[in-house]
N, CA and C of each residue as an Amber inpcrd file, in Angstrom:
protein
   333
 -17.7060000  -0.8140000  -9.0330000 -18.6940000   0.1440000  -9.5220000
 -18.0350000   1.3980000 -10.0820000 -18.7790000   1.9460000 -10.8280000
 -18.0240000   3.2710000 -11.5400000 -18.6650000   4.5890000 -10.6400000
 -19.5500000   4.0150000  -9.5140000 -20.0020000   5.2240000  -9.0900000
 -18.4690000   6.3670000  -8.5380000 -18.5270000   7.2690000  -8.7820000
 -17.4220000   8.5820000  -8.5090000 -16.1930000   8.1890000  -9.3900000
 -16.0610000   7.3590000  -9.8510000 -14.6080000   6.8280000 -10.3510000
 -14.5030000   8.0620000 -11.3200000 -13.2840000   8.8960000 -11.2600000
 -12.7010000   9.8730000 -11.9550000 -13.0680000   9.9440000 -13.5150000
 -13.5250000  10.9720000 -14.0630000 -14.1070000  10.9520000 -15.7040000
 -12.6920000  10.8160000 -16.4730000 -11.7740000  10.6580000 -15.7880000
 -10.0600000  10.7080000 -16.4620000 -10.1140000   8.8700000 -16.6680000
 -10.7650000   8.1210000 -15.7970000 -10.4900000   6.6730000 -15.5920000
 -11.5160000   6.6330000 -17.0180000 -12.9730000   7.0950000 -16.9910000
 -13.7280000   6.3770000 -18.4010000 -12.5640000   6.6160000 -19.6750000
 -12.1100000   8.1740000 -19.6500000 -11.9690000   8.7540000 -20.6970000
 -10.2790000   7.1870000 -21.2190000  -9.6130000   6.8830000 -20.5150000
  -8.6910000   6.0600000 -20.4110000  -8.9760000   4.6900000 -21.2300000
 -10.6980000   4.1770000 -20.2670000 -10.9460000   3.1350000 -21.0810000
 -11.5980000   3.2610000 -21.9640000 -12.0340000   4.3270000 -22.5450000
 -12.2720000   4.9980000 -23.8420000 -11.4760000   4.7850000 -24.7450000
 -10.2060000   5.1220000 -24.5470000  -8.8510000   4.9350000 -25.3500000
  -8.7570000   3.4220000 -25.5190000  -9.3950000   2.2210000 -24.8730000
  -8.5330000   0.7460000 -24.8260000  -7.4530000   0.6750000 -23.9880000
  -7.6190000   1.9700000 -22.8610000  -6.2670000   1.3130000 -21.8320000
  -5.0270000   2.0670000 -22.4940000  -4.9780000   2.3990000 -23.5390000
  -3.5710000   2.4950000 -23.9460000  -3.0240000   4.1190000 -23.3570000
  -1.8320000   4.3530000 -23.0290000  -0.8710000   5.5590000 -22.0630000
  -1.4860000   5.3200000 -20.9410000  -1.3200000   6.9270000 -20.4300000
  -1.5680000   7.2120000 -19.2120000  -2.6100000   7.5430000 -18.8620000
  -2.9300000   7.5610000 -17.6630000  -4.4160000   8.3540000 -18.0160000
  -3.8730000   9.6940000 -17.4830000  -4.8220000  10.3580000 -18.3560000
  -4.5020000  11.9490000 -18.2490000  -5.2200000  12.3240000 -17.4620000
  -5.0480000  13.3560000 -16.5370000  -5.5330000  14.2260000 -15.3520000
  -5.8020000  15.4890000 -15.5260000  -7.0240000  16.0730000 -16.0870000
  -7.1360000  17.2750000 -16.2230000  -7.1560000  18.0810000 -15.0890000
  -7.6500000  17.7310000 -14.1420000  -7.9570000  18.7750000 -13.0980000
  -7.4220000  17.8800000 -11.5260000  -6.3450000  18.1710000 -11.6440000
  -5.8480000  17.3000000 -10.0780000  -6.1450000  17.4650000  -8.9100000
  -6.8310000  18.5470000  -8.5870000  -7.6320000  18.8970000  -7.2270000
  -8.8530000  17.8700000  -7.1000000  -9.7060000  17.7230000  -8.7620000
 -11.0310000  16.7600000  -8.9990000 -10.6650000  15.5680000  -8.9250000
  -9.3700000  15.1220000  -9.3610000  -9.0110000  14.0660000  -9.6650000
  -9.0760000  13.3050000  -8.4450000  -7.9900000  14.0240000  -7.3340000
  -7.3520000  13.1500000  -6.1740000  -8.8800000  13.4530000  -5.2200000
  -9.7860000  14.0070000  -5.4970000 -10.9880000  14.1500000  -4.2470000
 -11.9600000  12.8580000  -4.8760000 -12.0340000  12.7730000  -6.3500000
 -12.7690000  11.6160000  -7.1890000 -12.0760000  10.3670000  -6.7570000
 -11.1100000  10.3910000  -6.8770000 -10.3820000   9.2610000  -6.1920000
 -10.7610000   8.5680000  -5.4320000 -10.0790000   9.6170000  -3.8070000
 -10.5430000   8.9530000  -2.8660000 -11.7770000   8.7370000  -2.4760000
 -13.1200000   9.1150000  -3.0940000 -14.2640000   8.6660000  -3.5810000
 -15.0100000   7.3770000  -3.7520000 -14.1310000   7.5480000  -4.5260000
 -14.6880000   6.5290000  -5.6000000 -13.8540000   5.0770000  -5.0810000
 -12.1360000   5.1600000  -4.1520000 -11.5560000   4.0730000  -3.2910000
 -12.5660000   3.7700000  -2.3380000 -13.2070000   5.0360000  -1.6050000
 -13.9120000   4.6440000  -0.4160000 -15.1320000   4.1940000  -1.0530000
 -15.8000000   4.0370000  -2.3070000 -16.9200000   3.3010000  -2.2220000
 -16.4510000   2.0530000  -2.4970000 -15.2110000   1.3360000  -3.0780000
 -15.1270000   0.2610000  -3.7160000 -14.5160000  -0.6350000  -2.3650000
 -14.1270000   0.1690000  -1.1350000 -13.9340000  -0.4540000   0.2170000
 -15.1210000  -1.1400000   0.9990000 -14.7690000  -2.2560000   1.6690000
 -16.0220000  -2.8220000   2.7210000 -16.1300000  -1.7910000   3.8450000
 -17.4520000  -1.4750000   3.9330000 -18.0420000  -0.2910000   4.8260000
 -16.8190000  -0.6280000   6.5570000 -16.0030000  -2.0930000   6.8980000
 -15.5460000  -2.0150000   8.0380000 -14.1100000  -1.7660000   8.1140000
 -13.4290000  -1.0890000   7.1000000 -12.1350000  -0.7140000   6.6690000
 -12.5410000   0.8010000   7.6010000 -11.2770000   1.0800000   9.0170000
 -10.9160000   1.8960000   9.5510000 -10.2390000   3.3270000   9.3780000
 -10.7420000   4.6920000   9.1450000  -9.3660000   5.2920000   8.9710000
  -9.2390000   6.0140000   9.6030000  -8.0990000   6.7140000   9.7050000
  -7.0950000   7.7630000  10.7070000  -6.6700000   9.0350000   9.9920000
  -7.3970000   9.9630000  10.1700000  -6.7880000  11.7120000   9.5330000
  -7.2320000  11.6060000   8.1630000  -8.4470000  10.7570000   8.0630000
  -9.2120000  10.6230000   6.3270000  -8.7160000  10.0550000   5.3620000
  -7.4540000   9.2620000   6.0820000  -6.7280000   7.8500000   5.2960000
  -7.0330000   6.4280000   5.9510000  -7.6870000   5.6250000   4.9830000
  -7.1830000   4.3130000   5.2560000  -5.9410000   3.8450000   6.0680000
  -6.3780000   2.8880000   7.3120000  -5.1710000   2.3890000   7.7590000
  -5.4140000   0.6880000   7.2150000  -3.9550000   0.4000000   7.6570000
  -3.6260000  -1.0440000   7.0270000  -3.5210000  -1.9360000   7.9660000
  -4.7810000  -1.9780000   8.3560000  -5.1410000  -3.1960000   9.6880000
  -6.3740000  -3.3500000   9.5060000  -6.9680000  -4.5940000  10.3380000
  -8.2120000  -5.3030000  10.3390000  -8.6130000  -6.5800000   9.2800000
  -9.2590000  -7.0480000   9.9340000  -9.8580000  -7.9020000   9.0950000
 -11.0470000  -8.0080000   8.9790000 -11.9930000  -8.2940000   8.2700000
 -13.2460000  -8.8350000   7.6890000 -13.3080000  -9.5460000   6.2930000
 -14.5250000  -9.1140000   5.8380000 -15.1440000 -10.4440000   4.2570000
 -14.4570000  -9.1120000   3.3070000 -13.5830000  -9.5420000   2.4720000
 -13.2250000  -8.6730000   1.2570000 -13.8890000  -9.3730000   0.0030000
 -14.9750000 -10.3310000   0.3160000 -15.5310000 -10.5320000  -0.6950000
 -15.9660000  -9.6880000  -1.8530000 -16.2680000  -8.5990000  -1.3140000
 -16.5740000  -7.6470000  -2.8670000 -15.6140000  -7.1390000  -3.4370000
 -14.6750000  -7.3630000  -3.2790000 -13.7250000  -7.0730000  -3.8960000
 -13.2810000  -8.1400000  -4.7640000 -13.4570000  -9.3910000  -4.6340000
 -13.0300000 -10.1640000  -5.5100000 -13.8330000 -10.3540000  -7.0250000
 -12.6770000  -9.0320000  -7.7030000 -13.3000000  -8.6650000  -8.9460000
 -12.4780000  -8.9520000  -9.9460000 -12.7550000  -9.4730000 -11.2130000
 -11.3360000  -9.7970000 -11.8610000 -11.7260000  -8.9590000 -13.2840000
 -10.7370000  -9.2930000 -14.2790000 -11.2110000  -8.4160000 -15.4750000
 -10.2260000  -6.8470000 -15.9230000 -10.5630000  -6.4750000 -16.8790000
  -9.9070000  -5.3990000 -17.4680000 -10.2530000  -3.8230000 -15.9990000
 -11.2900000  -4.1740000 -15.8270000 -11.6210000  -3.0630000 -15.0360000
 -11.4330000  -3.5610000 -13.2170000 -10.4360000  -4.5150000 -13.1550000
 -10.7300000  -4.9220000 -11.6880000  -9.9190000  -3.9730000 -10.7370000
  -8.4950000  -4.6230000  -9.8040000  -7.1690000  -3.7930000  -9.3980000
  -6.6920000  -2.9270000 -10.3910000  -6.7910000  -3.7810000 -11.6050000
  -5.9620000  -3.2750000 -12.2220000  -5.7610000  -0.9760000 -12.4820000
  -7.2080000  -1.4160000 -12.7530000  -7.6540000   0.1110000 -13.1000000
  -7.1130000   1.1650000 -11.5550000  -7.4610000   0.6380000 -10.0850000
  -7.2450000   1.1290000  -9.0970000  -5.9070000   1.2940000  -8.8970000
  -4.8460000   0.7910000  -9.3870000  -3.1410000   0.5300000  -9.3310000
  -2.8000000   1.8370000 -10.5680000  -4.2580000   1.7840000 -11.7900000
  -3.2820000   3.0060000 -12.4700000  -3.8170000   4.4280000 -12.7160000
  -4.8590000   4.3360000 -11.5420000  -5.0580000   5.0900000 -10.9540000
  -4.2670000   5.6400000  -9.6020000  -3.7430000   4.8820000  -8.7010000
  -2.3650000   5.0120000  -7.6700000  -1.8670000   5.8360000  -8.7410000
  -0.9870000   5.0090000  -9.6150000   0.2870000   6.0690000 -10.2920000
   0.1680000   7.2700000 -10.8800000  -1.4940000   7.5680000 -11.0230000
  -1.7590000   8.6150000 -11.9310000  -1.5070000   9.8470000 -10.7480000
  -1.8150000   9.1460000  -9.4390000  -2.0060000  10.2800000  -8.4190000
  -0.7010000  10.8450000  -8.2810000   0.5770000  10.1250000  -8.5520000
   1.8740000  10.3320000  -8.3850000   1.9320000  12.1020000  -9.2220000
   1.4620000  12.3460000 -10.1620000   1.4470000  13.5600000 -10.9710000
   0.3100000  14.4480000 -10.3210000  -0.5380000  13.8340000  -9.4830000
  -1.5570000  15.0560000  -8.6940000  -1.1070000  15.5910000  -7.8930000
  -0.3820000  14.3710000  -6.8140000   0.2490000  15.3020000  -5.8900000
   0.9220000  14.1380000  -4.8910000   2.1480000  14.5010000  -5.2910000
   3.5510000  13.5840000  -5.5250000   3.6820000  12.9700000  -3.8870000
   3.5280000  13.9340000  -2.9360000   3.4780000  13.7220000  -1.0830000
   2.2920000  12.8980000  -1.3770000   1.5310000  13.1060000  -1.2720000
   0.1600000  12.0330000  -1.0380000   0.0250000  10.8550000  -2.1960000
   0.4810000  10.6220000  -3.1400000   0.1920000   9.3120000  -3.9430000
   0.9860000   8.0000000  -2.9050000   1.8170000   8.4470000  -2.3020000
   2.2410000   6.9510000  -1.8160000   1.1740000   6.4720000  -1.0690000
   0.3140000   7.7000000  -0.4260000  -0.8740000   6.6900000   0.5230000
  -1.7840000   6.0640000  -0.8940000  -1.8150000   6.6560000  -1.7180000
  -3.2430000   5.6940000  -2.7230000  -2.3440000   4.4840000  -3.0220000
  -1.1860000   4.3490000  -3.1520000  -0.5060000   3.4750000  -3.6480000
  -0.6460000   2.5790000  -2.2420000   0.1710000   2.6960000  -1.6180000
   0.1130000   1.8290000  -0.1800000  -1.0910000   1.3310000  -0.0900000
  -2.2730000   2.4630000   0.4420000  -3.1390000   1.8300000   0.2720000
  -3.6570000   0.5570000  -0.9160000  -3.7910000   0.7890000  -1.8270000
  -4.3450000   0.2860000  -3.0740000  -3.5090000  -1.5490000  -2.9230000
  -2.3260000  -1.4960000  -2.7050000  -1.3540000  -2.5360000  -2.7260000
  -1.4400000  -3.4070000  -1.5270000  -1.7170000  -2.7370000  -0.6150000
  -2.2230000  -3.4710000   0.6050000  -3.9770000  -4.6360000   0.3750000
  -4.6980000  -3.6820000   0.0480000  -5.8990000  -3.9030000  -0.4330000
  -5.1930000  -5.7630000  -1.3380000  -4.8710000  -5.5640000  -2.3630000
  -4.5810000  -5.9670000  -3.0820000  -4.0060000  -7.6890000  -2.7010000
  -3.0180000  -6.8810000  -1.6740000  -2.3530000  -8.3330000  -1.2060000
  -3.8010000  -9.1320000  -0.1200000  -4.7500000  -8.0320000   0.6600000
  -5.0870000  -9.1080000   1.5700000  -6.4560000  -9.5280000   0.4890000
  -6.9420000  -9.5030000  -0.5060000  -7.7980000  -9.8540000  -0.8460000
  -7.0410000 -10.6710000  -1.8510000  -5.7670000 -11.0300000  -2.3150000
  -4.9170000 -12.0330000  -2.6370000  -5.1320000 -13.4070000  -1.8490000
  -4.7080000 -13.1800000  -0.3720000  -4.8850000 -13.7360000   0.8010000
  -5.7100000 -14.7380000   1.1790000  -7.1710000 -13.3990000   1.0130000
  -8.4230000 -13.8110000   1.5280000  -8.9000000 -15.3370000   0.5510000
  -8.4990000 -14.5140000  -0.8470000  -9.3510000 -15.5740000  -1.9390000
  -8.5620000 -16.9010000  -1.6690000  -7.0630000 -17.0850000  -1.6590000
  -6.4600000 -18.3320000  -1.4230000  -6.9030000 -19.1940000  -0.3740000
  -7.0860000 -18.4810000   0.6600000  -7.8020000 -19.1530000   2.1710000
  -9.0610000 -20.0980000   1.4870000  -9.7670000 -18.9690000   0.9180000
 -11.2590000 -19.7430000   0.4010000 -10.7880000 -20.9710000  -0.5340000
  -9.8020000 -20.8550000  -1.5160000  -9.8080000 -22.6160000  -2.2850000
 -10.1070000 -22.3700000  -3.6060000
């Protein structure tokens, strides 16, 4: 869903994807973010100090999204955070990559 997803992510696929996406306002950016991660998470994903931790299991079925706008967009969004604020992008990244692998996982299990 695009609900909260950063106006830097439309303005990006505005462009066709092509550079970086640009970050006008990195305080809006990294709070839109984690926003807009926590709506695209299953409501039973745990966290600790207002980060995602990387445990549990449940249905990551909604997540199994494919397409121009699927991970992909959430991974370049991770790197964009690297320029918001360089200490905290490894958690969107970690996070995001974790995500990534167990709903890799999940879908193979299913067939």
């Amino acid at each position: 869903p695009t609900t909260f997803r950063p106006v830097e992510v439309h303005d990006w696929v505005q462009r066709a994807r092509k550079g970086k996406i640009v970050v006008n306002s990195p305080a809006k950016f990294k709070a839109d973010f984690w926003k807009w991660w926590t709506a695209l998470n299953p409501s039973w994903r745990e966290r600790e100090n207002g980060l995602f931790v990387q445990r549990g299991t449940g249905d990551w079925s909604s997540l199994f999204k494919s397409g121009p706008n699927g991970f992909l967009t959430a991974l370049y969004c991770a790197v964009a955070m690297h320029a918001v604020d360089p200490e905290g992008s490894d958690d969107a990244a970690r996070d995001v990559c974790w995500v990534v692998q167990q709903v890799a996982a999940a879908k193979s299990c299913r067939g």
